[in-house]
Amino acid sequence: TAADADSAAAADSAAAEADSAAAADSTATEADSAAAAPPRDPWRGQNEEFPWYTPPKPPPEPEKEEPYGDWEKSLKFTEPQEGLFTIHRKRQEVHLEIAPEDLARTYLLAVTLSRGIGSNRILGGSTMGTAVVRLQRQDDAIRMIEINPRFRADADSALARSVELSYGESILFSFPIVSEREEDGHLLVDFGSFLLSDYAGLEIRMPYAIGSPARIDRDRSAIGTIKAFPENLEFDVSFTFVPVKPENARLVSVPDSRYIPVGVHYSLSLLEDTGYRPRLADSRTGYFLTVHQDFSDDARRTYFRRYINRWHLVKKDSAAELSEPIQPIIYYIDHTVPEAYVPWIKEGIELWQGAFEAAGFKKAIVALPAPDDPDFAPEDVRYNTVRWAVSTQPSYGAIGPSRVDPRTGQILDADVLIEASMVHAWKTGWSRMTGQKPIQDAQLAELWGRDLSTLPPEVAWLAEMTGEMGGAPAGARDWIAWQTQLPEPLRWQAGELGRALALGGALAHTAMVAQGLIEPGAPMPDSILAEAMKWLVCHEVGHTLGLRHNFKSSSVIPYEKLHDRDYIDRHGFGSVMEYVPPNISPTPEGQGYYYRGRLGDYDRWVIRYGYTPIDAQTPEGELPVLQAIAAEAAADPHLTYATDEDAYMPAAVDPLTAAFDISGDPLAWRRDMLQLARGLLTDGRLEERAMGDGDDYLYLRSMTMRLIWQIYASLNGADRFLGGQYFHRDHKGDPGGRDPLVPVDPARQRAALRMMLEEGLRDDVLPVPPELLNRLAPSRWGHWGSSIWGRGFRMDFPLHDMVMWTHLGLIYRLTDPTRLTLVGELAHKQADAVTAAEIFDGLTETVWAPLDSQPLRLSSFRRNMQRVHAGRLIQLWTNAGVPPEPRALARMHIVRVRDRVARALERGPGGELRAHLEDLEARLTRALEATMEVGS
């Protein structure tokens, strides 16, 4: 219809208008886009000219990169252990989980040898060091930083920043972050790489221990047991070291010297604030020190702050005069200790209870058996232990190390180690000085080539003289091995008892056998061994309480009281912190205690200084009480104190400060021991009393060596009186205070000189009868641990070499430049003092007087002595480093000796004697002429 037609037309018209509007909009949009977009690339997109071209797809959006591995994947198949840190372990992979708050804490890292090689000072149980550490995040790693406690200033002082800028901290290790948990910020680090590193520094020690550098073989090393506790973590690691020169590392104590097994135990524990207040040190008392420099107050005389090392003891009842501590010091006697010795060790530990009672504590120190607990580990820093160490050669005898917080001096952990070989020597008197040697061929060879200034004094003069004489004579190996075991050489291994204790015990056993007090082959009686063991343990525990050696304490015993048992019961042998020899009487009838395990007066006093509770708020507030205690020493001779540096330094001046002597008259004691040893050698009964039928003659040789050793040890040390001065630590104003230095009376100095000249420089200084020499058989056991093929080995007994070395030792001591300097210094302060000229005159007259004898005869021992003396004079004269006066005296005596030799030659001697004198004359003349030419 017309209406329908009109309607359709209208609709078409509207649609056309809509299409037109849409087209217009589209055109406008394209125009806008074209205006906004850059010119179109004709090569891009489909077009008629290049229909085959397809544009590349745009690159995908980069995925978000994660800095660390996925937490769950990193811990897949691991076994967690919760404790101070959570440990996640999968076989040899060990991860440590670190929470943010762990980065604000302080820790103690302690390293111990859990397994050694049974020799050469690499022994299980030995401590390898401690460090106070913190953890710090640095980018993608966690760094373990050792805190530097030596320099500090108050945090709010202007100098705190200066200290921080001047003194840095050591980064011990850097642990890469393996993963980070987003929800709590926990970090996962690879701790296994640290455990298998050489943080303990064993690669540095190996050349000295085995004679060759060695490297860790990681394929043969493994992480062992790991234990996690709330306040500490314990890790055991088994290392294998491979020597660079296996031929030099011939160790009998390991199955194969090419692969040396060593166990290391790491302990990481939390250091918390316990309220411990450091205690200031006093030079009159003998404690190990923790020292730092505090720059906060420049009004003090020194920046140094010295704290004593001690345990944190607090009374349960602060008002009580005598109270138990809140936490006593507990020592666990380890399962390694032979059962028979446990009661003696317990007594030795608890002897210190009496000293702590003087400080106001009862039951402050307790000994308990080690618990039968799988979580108990002696290396764990939570436990103080006494342990037994088995070794093929004694390394230290016994030792008492402790771990200390280097910020405050608080002792945190301690362990005492006792070597079985030393106790065996004590008990049986068996010492294989002529069999197995304590130094190896490579070490001996090294002695002849090293800088002498780096050698111990007693070994240095051996090396010097062998160079002067053209090399080491036969038997020198035995002799140097012997020298390294003497008491005096302990100056270069201070802090350890070592072989000297074993030899002392062996000497006591020898004396008892030779005096007929015990049967041949019988061990030392238990009553004597028990006293020795108690003293030894008490000494080492004393170190773990913070105490240093006191090498002057035995000088307080009057010589006539040495064998007075009532006196020794009251005072002991001075302090247990002394190195005392066995107290042997020259006659069996007068014998007192050989050893006495009890505290001395000094021990109770020094514990009172260190542990008496004092009501004060600061260390400085304690000083009035502490100074009053320390001042008591000036008025009471039983409180005298001198330690390692007083006894062992080259210029040590006090003759009463020495290890392994005893009594207030050490010269008289040395003379007694000298006569005892000589008497036992010459009375003709040594073999009868020492040996039973069927015994090996090697045992007789060993006993003879011990008596020879005692002769040598008795003579050496008397030189300390020459130029000697008694040293006192008194402070100004102390009641009864003395001058720090008091010269030794000249008469006593001359008595010491006469003893060395008359008793030491004689042909029969070591009086071993010929019939005894023929019975001193060497070891015939040629197997591992007992070689008979060493360089310098002799089937017979090398008596001439031993006599020569004894003479050499005395001559070198008497002409030591440091000793002569002390003599010259004292001559300025003292009327009628001994002079260097007097010493030179005495030596020359003693050594060369036989040239005036009728008829002219010189024994082979005397000829060796003269060669030694002439060589020493030449050495002093030709060495520009010797002080002028000793050099001038040496030249004068070279002239005198040469003239004396020339007069003896005019008497027409023949044979060996003529050859000896002509050689001496030529050597002395050459020395004078050569030096004159150089100086012209």
mmCIF file of C-alpha atoms in Angstrom, residues 26 88 94 101 157 164 181 202 217 221 228 234 263 277 285 368 383 465 556 577 579 688 692 737 747 800 889 892 905:
data_model
loop_
_atom_site.group_PDB
_atom_site.id
_atom_site.type_symbol
_atom_site.label_atom_id
_atom_site.label_comp_id
_atom_site.label_asym_id
_atom_site.label_seq_id
_atom_site.Cartn_x
_atom_site.Cartn_y
_atom_site.Cartn_z
ATOM 1 C CA SER A 26 35.312 5.851 10.443
ATOM 2 C CA HIS A 88 68.019 -28.510 56.437
ATOM 3 C CA VAL A 94 73.596 -28.503 54.529
ATOM 4 C CA GLU A 101 66.152 -11.418 64.015
ATOM 5 C CA SER A 157 81.023 9.403 72.436
ATOM 6 C CA GLU A 164 84.775 2.464 63.484
ATOM 7 C CA ARG A 181 60.712 -16.892 51.903
ATOM 8 C CA LEU A 202 94.992 -27.037 59.228
ATOM 9 C CA ASP A 217 90.903 -33.695 49.313
ATOM 10 C CA SER A 221 86.097 -35.386 53.023
ATOM 11 C CA ALA A 228 70.864 -28.838 66.826
ATOM 12 C CA GLU A 234 77.293 -28.888 66.692
ATOM 13 C CA GLY A 263 88.252 -34.683 62.293
ATOM 14 C CA ARG A 277 80.669 -7.684 85.020
ATOM 15 C CA THR A 285 98.152 -11.539 90.469
ATOM 16 C CA LEU A 368 80.769 -35.551 87.591
ATOM 17 C CA TYR A 383 80.164 -29.099 78.641
ATOM 18 C CA MET A 465 128.464 -25.538 67.133
ATOM 19 C CA VAL A 556 109.024 -20.032 99.150
ATOM 20 C CA MET A 577 100.440 -23.516 88.972
ATOM 21 C CA TYR A 579 106.052 -26.784 87.174
ATOM 22 C CA GLU A 688 121.372 -55.299 89.885
ATOM 23 C CA GLY A 692 115.661 -58.896 86.668
ATOM 24 C CA GLY A 737 106.892 -3.392 99.762
ATOM 25 C CA ALA A 747 128.952 -14.625 96.923
ATOM 26 C CA HIS A 800 131.924 -38.929 74.022
ATOM 27 C CA LEU A 889 137.625 -10.454 75.961
ATOM 28 C CA MET A 892 142.363 -11.555 74.498
ATOM 29 C CA LEU A 905 153.958 -27.957 71.842
#
